[in-house]
Coordinates of C-alpha atoms in Angstrom, one line a residue:
M1 CA 5.8 0.1 34.6
L2 CA 7.1 -2.0 37.7
A3 CA 8.3 -5.5 36.7
W4 CA 9.4 -8.4 39.3
V5 CA 10.3 -11.9 39.5
D6 CA 7.7 -13.6 41.0
F7 CA 9.5 -16.8 43.3
N8 CA 6.6 -17.9 45.0
R9 CA 3.7 -17.0 42.6
N10 CA 1.8 -15.1 44.9
G11 CA 1.3 -12.3 43.2
Q12 CA 3.3 -10.0 45.7
I13 CA 6.3 -8.3 45.6
D14 CA 8.5 -9.8 48.7
A15 CA 11.7 -9.4 49.8
G16 CA 14.3 -10.7 48.1
E17 CA 12.5 -10.7 44.5
P18 CA 14.4 -9.5 41.6
Q19 CA 12.6 -5.9 40.8
A20 CA 12.7 -3.3 37.5
V21 CA 10.9 -0.3 36.5
A22 CA 10.6 1.0 33.1
T23 CA 8.7 4.5 31.6
K24 CA 6.6 4.5 28.7
Q25 CA 5.5 8.0 27.2
W26 CA 2.0 8.0 25.3
T27 CA 1.1 10.6 22.8
A28 CA -2.1 11.9 20.8
A29 CA -2.8 9.7 17.9
V30 CA -2.2 11.7 14.5
A31 CA -4.8 10.4 12.1
P32 CA -3.1 10.6 8.1
A33 CA -5.1 13.7 5.8
L34 CA -6.9 12.0 3.0
S35 CA -7.3 13.4 -0.9
L36 CA -9.0 12.0 -3.8
T37 CA -8.4 12.6 -7.5
P38 CA -9.2 13.4 -9.8
A39 CA -11.3 15.9 -7.9
S40 CA -14.0 16.2 -10.7
D41 CA -14.3 14.2 -14.3
T42 CA -16.7 13.9 -17.1
N43 CA -17.4 10.3 -18.8
P44 CA -20.5 8.9 -20.5
V45 CA -22.4 6.7 -18.3
N46 CA -21.4 2.8 -18.6
S47 CA -18.1 3.3 -18.7
K48 CA -15.8 2.8 -15.5
H49 CA -14.6 5.7 -13.3
Q50 CA -11.0 5.3 -11.5
M51 CA -10.0 7.3 -8.7
T52 CA -7.0 7.1 -6.2
A53 CA -7.2 7.9 -2.8
T54 CA -3.9 8.9 -0.9
V55 CA -3.2 9.3 2.5
S56 CA -0.5 11.8 4.5
P57 CA 2.2 10.7 5.9
A58 CA 2.2 7.3 3.7
Q59 CA 0.9 4.4 5.7
R60 CA 0.3 0.8 4.4
D61 CA -2.9 -1.3 4.9
L62 CA -5.2 1.2 5.8
L63 CA -8.6 0.8 4.9
V64 CA -10.1 3.5 2.4
R65 CA -13.6 3.4 1.7
F66 CA -15.8 5.3 -0.5
E67 CA -20.0 5.8 -1.3
V68 CA -21.3 8.1 -4.0
T69 CA -23.5 9.8 -1.5
S70 CA -26.2 11.6 -4.2
G71 CA -26.3 11.3 -7.9
P72 CA -27.3 9.0 -10.5
N73 CA -25.6 6.1 -8.7
N74 CA -26.2 6.9 -5.7
G75 CA -25.3 4.1 -2.9
T76 CA -22.6 2.5 -4.8
K77 CA -19.7 1.8 -2.5
G78 CA -16.3 0.3 -2.5
S79 CA -13.2 0.2 -0.8
D80 CA -9.0 -1.1 -0.9
K81 CA -6.4 -0.9 1.2
T82 CA -3.4 1.4 0.9
N83 CA 0.0 0.4 -0.5
S84 CA 3.2 1.3 0.9
S85 CA 3.3 4.5 -1.0
G86 CA -0.2 5.3 1.0
R87 CA -2.5 5.0 -2.1
A88 CA -5.4 3.0 -2.7
D89 CA -7.8 2.4 -6.0
L90 CA -11.0 3.2 -5.9
S91 CA -13.4 2.6 -9.3
Y92 CA -17.3 2.3 -10.1
E93 CA -18.8 1.7 -13.3
G94 CA -21.5 4.8 -13.7
K95 CA -24.8 2.6 -14.4
G96 CA -27.2 4.8 -13.0
G97 CA -27.4 7.3 -16.2
V98 CA -27.0 10.8 -17.0
G99 CA -26.2 13.3 -13.6
S100 CA -23.4 14.0 -11.5
D101 CA -22.3 11.8 -8.5
V102 CA -21.1 13.2 -5.2
I103 CA -18.3 10.6 -3.6
L104 CA -17.3 10.6 -0.3
A105 CA -14.1 9.0 0.6
W106 CA -12.7 8.4 4.1
V107 CA -9.9 6.5 6.1
D108 CA -12.1 3.8 7.7
L109 CA -9.4 3.6 10.9
D110 CA -11.5 1.1 13.3
R111 CA -13.1 -0.8 10.1
D112 CA -16.6 -0.5 11.1
G113 CA -18.1 0.5 7.6
R114 CA -19.0 4.2 9.3
V115 CA -17.7 7.5 9.0
D116 CA -16.8 8.2 12.2
N117 CA -15.3 11.6 14.2
G118 CA -11.5 12.0 13.5
E119 CA -11.6 9.6 10.4
P120 CA -10.0 11.8 7.2
Q121 CA -12.5 12.2 4.5
A122 CA -12.0 13.8 1.1
I123 CA -15.0 14.8 -1.8
A124 CA -15.2 14.6 -5.4
T125 CA -17.7 14.6 -8.2
K126 CA -18.5 12.8 -11.4
Q127 CA -20.6 14.1 -14.2
W128 CA -21.7 11.5 -16.4
T129 CA -23.0 12.3 -20.1
A130 CA -25.0 10.4 -22.4
L131 CA -23.1 8.1 -24.6
N132 CA -23.0 9.2 -27.8
A133 CA -21.7 7.7 -31.3
S134 CA -21.7 9.4 -34.7
A135 CA -20.0 6.4 -36.7
I136 CA -18.9 3.0 -36.6
S137 CA -16.3 0.9 -39.0
L138 CA -15.7 -2.5 -39.1
V139 CA -12.7 -5.0 -39.6
P140 CA -12.4 -7.2 -41.5
Q141 CA -14.7 -5.7 -44.6
F142 CA -14.6 -8.7 -45.9
D143 CA -13.4 -12.4 -44.8
D144 CA -13.3 -16.3 -45.8
R145 CA -13.3 -18.8 -43.1
P146 CA -13.2 -22.5 -43.2
V147 CA -17.0 -23.9 -41.9
G148 CA -16.6 -24.8 -38.5
K149 CA -14.0 -22.1 -37.3
M150 CA -14.6 -18.6 -35.1
H151 CA -14.9 -15.7 -36.5
K152 CA -14.2 -12.3 -34.9
V153 CA -15.2 -8.6 -36.3
T154 CA -13.7 -5.3 -34.4
A155 CA -15.8 -2.2 -34.1
T156 CA -14.4 1.0 -33.7
V157 CA -17.1 3.7 -32.6
S158 CA -16.1 7.9 -33.1
P159 CA -15.7 9.6 -31.1
Q160 CA -13.6 7.0 -29.6
V161 CA -15.2 6.3 -26.1
S162 CA -15.5 3.6 -23.7
G163 CA -19.2 1.9 -22.4
V164 CA -20.4 2.1 -25.9
L165 CA -22.8 -1.0 -26.5
V166 CA -22.1 -2.5 -29.8
R167 CA -24.5 -5.4 -31.2
F168 CA -23.5 -7.8 -33.9
Q169 CA -25.8 -9.8 -35.9
V170 CA -25.9 -12.2 -38.7
T171 CA -28.8 -10.8 -40.8
S172 CA -28.4 -13.4 -43.6
G173 CA -26.1 -16.8 -44.8
P174 CA -26.1 -20.2 -43.3
N175 CA -25.1 -18.3 -40.0
Q176 CA -28.3 -16.6 -39.9
G177 CA -29.6 -15.2 -36.3
E178 CA -26.0 -15.4 -34.8
T179 CA -25.4 -12.6 -32.5
D180 CA -22.9 -11.2 -29.9
Q181 CA -22.5 -7.9 -27.8
E182 CA -19.6 -6.0 -26.4
R183 CA -19.1 -3.0 -24.9
T184 CA -16.3 -0.5 -26.3
D185 CA -13.1 -0.2 -24.2
N186 CA -11.4 3.2 -23.7
K187 CA -10.2 3.1 -27.5
G188 CA -13.7 2.9 -28.6
R189 CA -13.1 -0.8 -29.4
A190 CA -15.5 -3.8 -28.9
T191 CA -15.5 -7.3 -30.3
G192 CA -18.0 -9.7 -31.5
S193 CA -17.1 -13.5 -32.6
Y194 CA -19.3 -16.3 -33.6
R195 CA -18.9 -19.9 -35.1
G196 CA -19.4 -20.4 -38.3
D197 CA -20.7 -24.1 -38.2
G198 CA -24.1 -23.5 -40.6
G199 CA -22.2 -24.5 -43.7
A200 CA -21.0 -22.8 -46.5
G201 CA -21.8 -19.5 -47.9
T202 CA -21.7 -15.9 -47.3
D203 CA -22.9 -14.1 -44.1
V204 CA -23.6 -10.8 -44.0
I205 CA -22.6 -9.1 -40.2
L206 CA -24.5 -6.0 -39.1
A207 CA -23.0 -4.0 -36.4
W208 CA -24.4 -1.3 -34.5
A209 CA -23.8 1.2 -31.6
D210 CA -27.3 0.4 -29.6
L211 CA -27.2 4.0 -27.7
D212 CA -30.2 3.2 -25.3
G213 CA -29.7 -0.6 -24.9
D214 CA -33.0 -1.5 -25.7
G215 CA -31.4 -4.3 -28.0
V216 CA -33.3 -2.5 -31.8
L217 CA -31.8 -0.5 -34.4
D218 CA -32.9 2.3 -33.8
G219 CA -32.6 5.6 -36.5
G220 CA -29.6 7.8 -35.6
E221 CA -27.9 4.6 -34.1
P222 CA -24.6 4.1 -36.5
Q223 CA -24.4 0.9 -38.2
A224 CA -22.0 -1.1 -40.6
T225 CA -22.2 -4.4 -42.6
V226 CA -20.0 -6.7 -43.4
F227 CA -19.5 -10.2 -45.1
V228 CA -17.4 -13.6 -44.3
E229 CA -17.5 -16.7 -46.7
W230 CA -17.9 -19.9 -45.0
E231 CA -15.8 -22.3 -47.3
A232 CA -16.5 -26.2 -47.1
N233 CA -12.9 -26.5 -47.5
G234 CA -10.8 -23.7 -46.2
N235 CA -7.5 -24.9 -47.8
T236 CA -9.1 -24.4 -51.5
R237 CA -6.3 -21.9 -52.2
V238 CA -3.7 -24.0 -51.4
E239 CA -5.0 -27.0 -52.8
E240 CA -4.9 -25.2 -56.1
I241 CA -1.3 -24.2 -55.8
C242 CA -0.4 -28.1 -55.1
D243 CA -2.1 -29.3 -57.9
H244 CA -0.4 -26.6 -60.2
L245 CA 3.1 -27.3 -58.6
D246 CA 5.2 -29.6 -61.1
R247 CA 6.2 -32.3 -58.4
Y248 CA 9.1 -33.8 -60.6
Q249 CA 10.8 -30.4 -60.8
H250 CA 10.5 -30.1 -57.1
P251 CA 10.3 -33.7 -55.4
S252 CA 10.5 -32.4 -51.9
L253 CA 7.3 -31.0 -52.2
P254 CA 4.5 -33.5 -52.6
A255 CA 4.9 -34.1 -48.7
L256 CA 4.4 -31.2 -47.6
C257 CA 1.4 -30.6 -49.8
N258 CA -0.1 -34.0 -48.7
L259 CA 0.3 -32.2 -44.8
V260 CA -1.5 -29.0 -45.9
E261 CA -4.2 -30.5 -47.7
G262 CA -5.1 -32.7 -45.1
G263 CA -6.0 -29.7 -43.4
Q264 CA -5.5 -31.2 -39.8
L265 CA -2.3 -28.9 -39.5
P266 CA -2.3 -26.4 -36.8
A267 CA -2.7 -22.2 -38.5
Q268 CA 1.1 -21.4 -37.5
A269 CA 2.4 -24.9 -38.4
E270 CA 0.1 -24.7 -41.8
A271 CA 1.6 -21.1 -42.6
A272 CA 5.3 -22.2 -42.3
I273 CA 4.6 -25.4 -44.7
V274 CA 2.5 -23.4 -47.1
E275 CA 5.6 -20.1 -47.1
T276 CA 8.3 -23.5 -47.4
I277 CA 6.2 -24.4 -50.7
L278 CA 5.7 -21.4 -52.1
R279 CA 9.4 -20.6 -51.9
N280 CA 10.4 -23.3 -53.0
A281 CA 8.2 -23.0 -55.8
G282 CA 10.3 -20.2 -56.9
F283 CA 7.6 -17.6 -55.4
G284 CA 9.9 -16.3 -52.7
Y285 CA 8.0 -15.2 -49.6
W286 CA 4.5 -14.2 -50.0
P287 CA 2.9 -14.1 -46.6
Y288 CA 0.0 -16.4 -45.9
K289 CA -3.0 -16.0 -44.0
R290 CA -5.3 -18.9 -42.8
G291 CA -8.7 -18.3 -44.0
G292 CA -7.1 -15.5 -45.7
H293 CA -6.6 -13.9 -49.0
W294 CA -3.9 -14.3 -51.2
P295 CA -2.3 -11.2 -51.8
Y296 CA -2.2 -11.9 -55.8
T297 CA -5.4 -12.1 -58.8
S298 CA -3.3 -15.0 -60.2
I299 CA -0.7 -17.4 -59.5
W300 CA -0.9 -19.4 -62.8
W301 CA 2.6 -19.7 -64.9
Q302 CA 3.6 -21.2 -67.8
G303 CA 6.8 -23.7 -68.4
R304 CA 8.8 -25.0 -65.7
G305 CA 10.4 -23.0 -62.8
H306 CA 8.9 -19.5 -64.2
H307 CA 8.9 -17.4 -61.2
G308 CA 5.4 -16.3 -60.1
G309 CA 4.7 -12.3 -59.3
H310 CA 2.0 -9.9 -57.9
D311 CA -0.6 -9.4 -60.2
D312 CA -1.9 -6.3 -58.3

């Protein structure tokens, strides 16, 4: 390579114009190798298949593409760039049903979206199996909540697999007709929720694993039922406790009781105040859960300053 200072800007090397020469050796480009893990895998339909593509030697910002070339999810595509370790994360959901996918991944060096000669490639397979759930359990089995609040129910299917569609439906009670649905995570859990704005009363909540996804509870699909009681005044128990406190013996408590009975406190603040009331009333520390159950069957006592205890 020749370089010179073109004083007269005529594009030619003239006498007296400084010159310099350098050389550059060009070698053939070495394309990285590509591996794809796992090379084979099995999961139930509707779950997510995750893959790691690794180029060697490691290079960052290489575009790795994949395409399902055959199987129930034929045509599914995705891509990611490699990080500093030469790895790219690829994933897709197996929504195509039961069967075996063949997955082709390649390093798209020219980024044209096609597999060209010289671009590293790797192949993996994915077996999709039918969803199976033999049992379903729900928590909480019983709860009580103030009217207008949200209520959540968590379902766990067995065996614990992801992708199972769990449907929730209020079959009777003041909120009859409320529904929700969610697919299980990798621990087999799904959560349904709704707002109890239908008034006071008891809801019956049915949940089932909708294995065929048709929205109908079919024979063989596991199911479970739980209950929630909606209270017009969610602080009924707290008010009863405050009504039975000897406020002459505990002059600092009426103001706290008034705050709780007002029903305007955030849950965390209410719990702290209730704990204070119980402790100063001689009950010690009893866990309090807003809208939940008190861990005793009777709290009433005779006389002043008597220490209440657990009856269960």
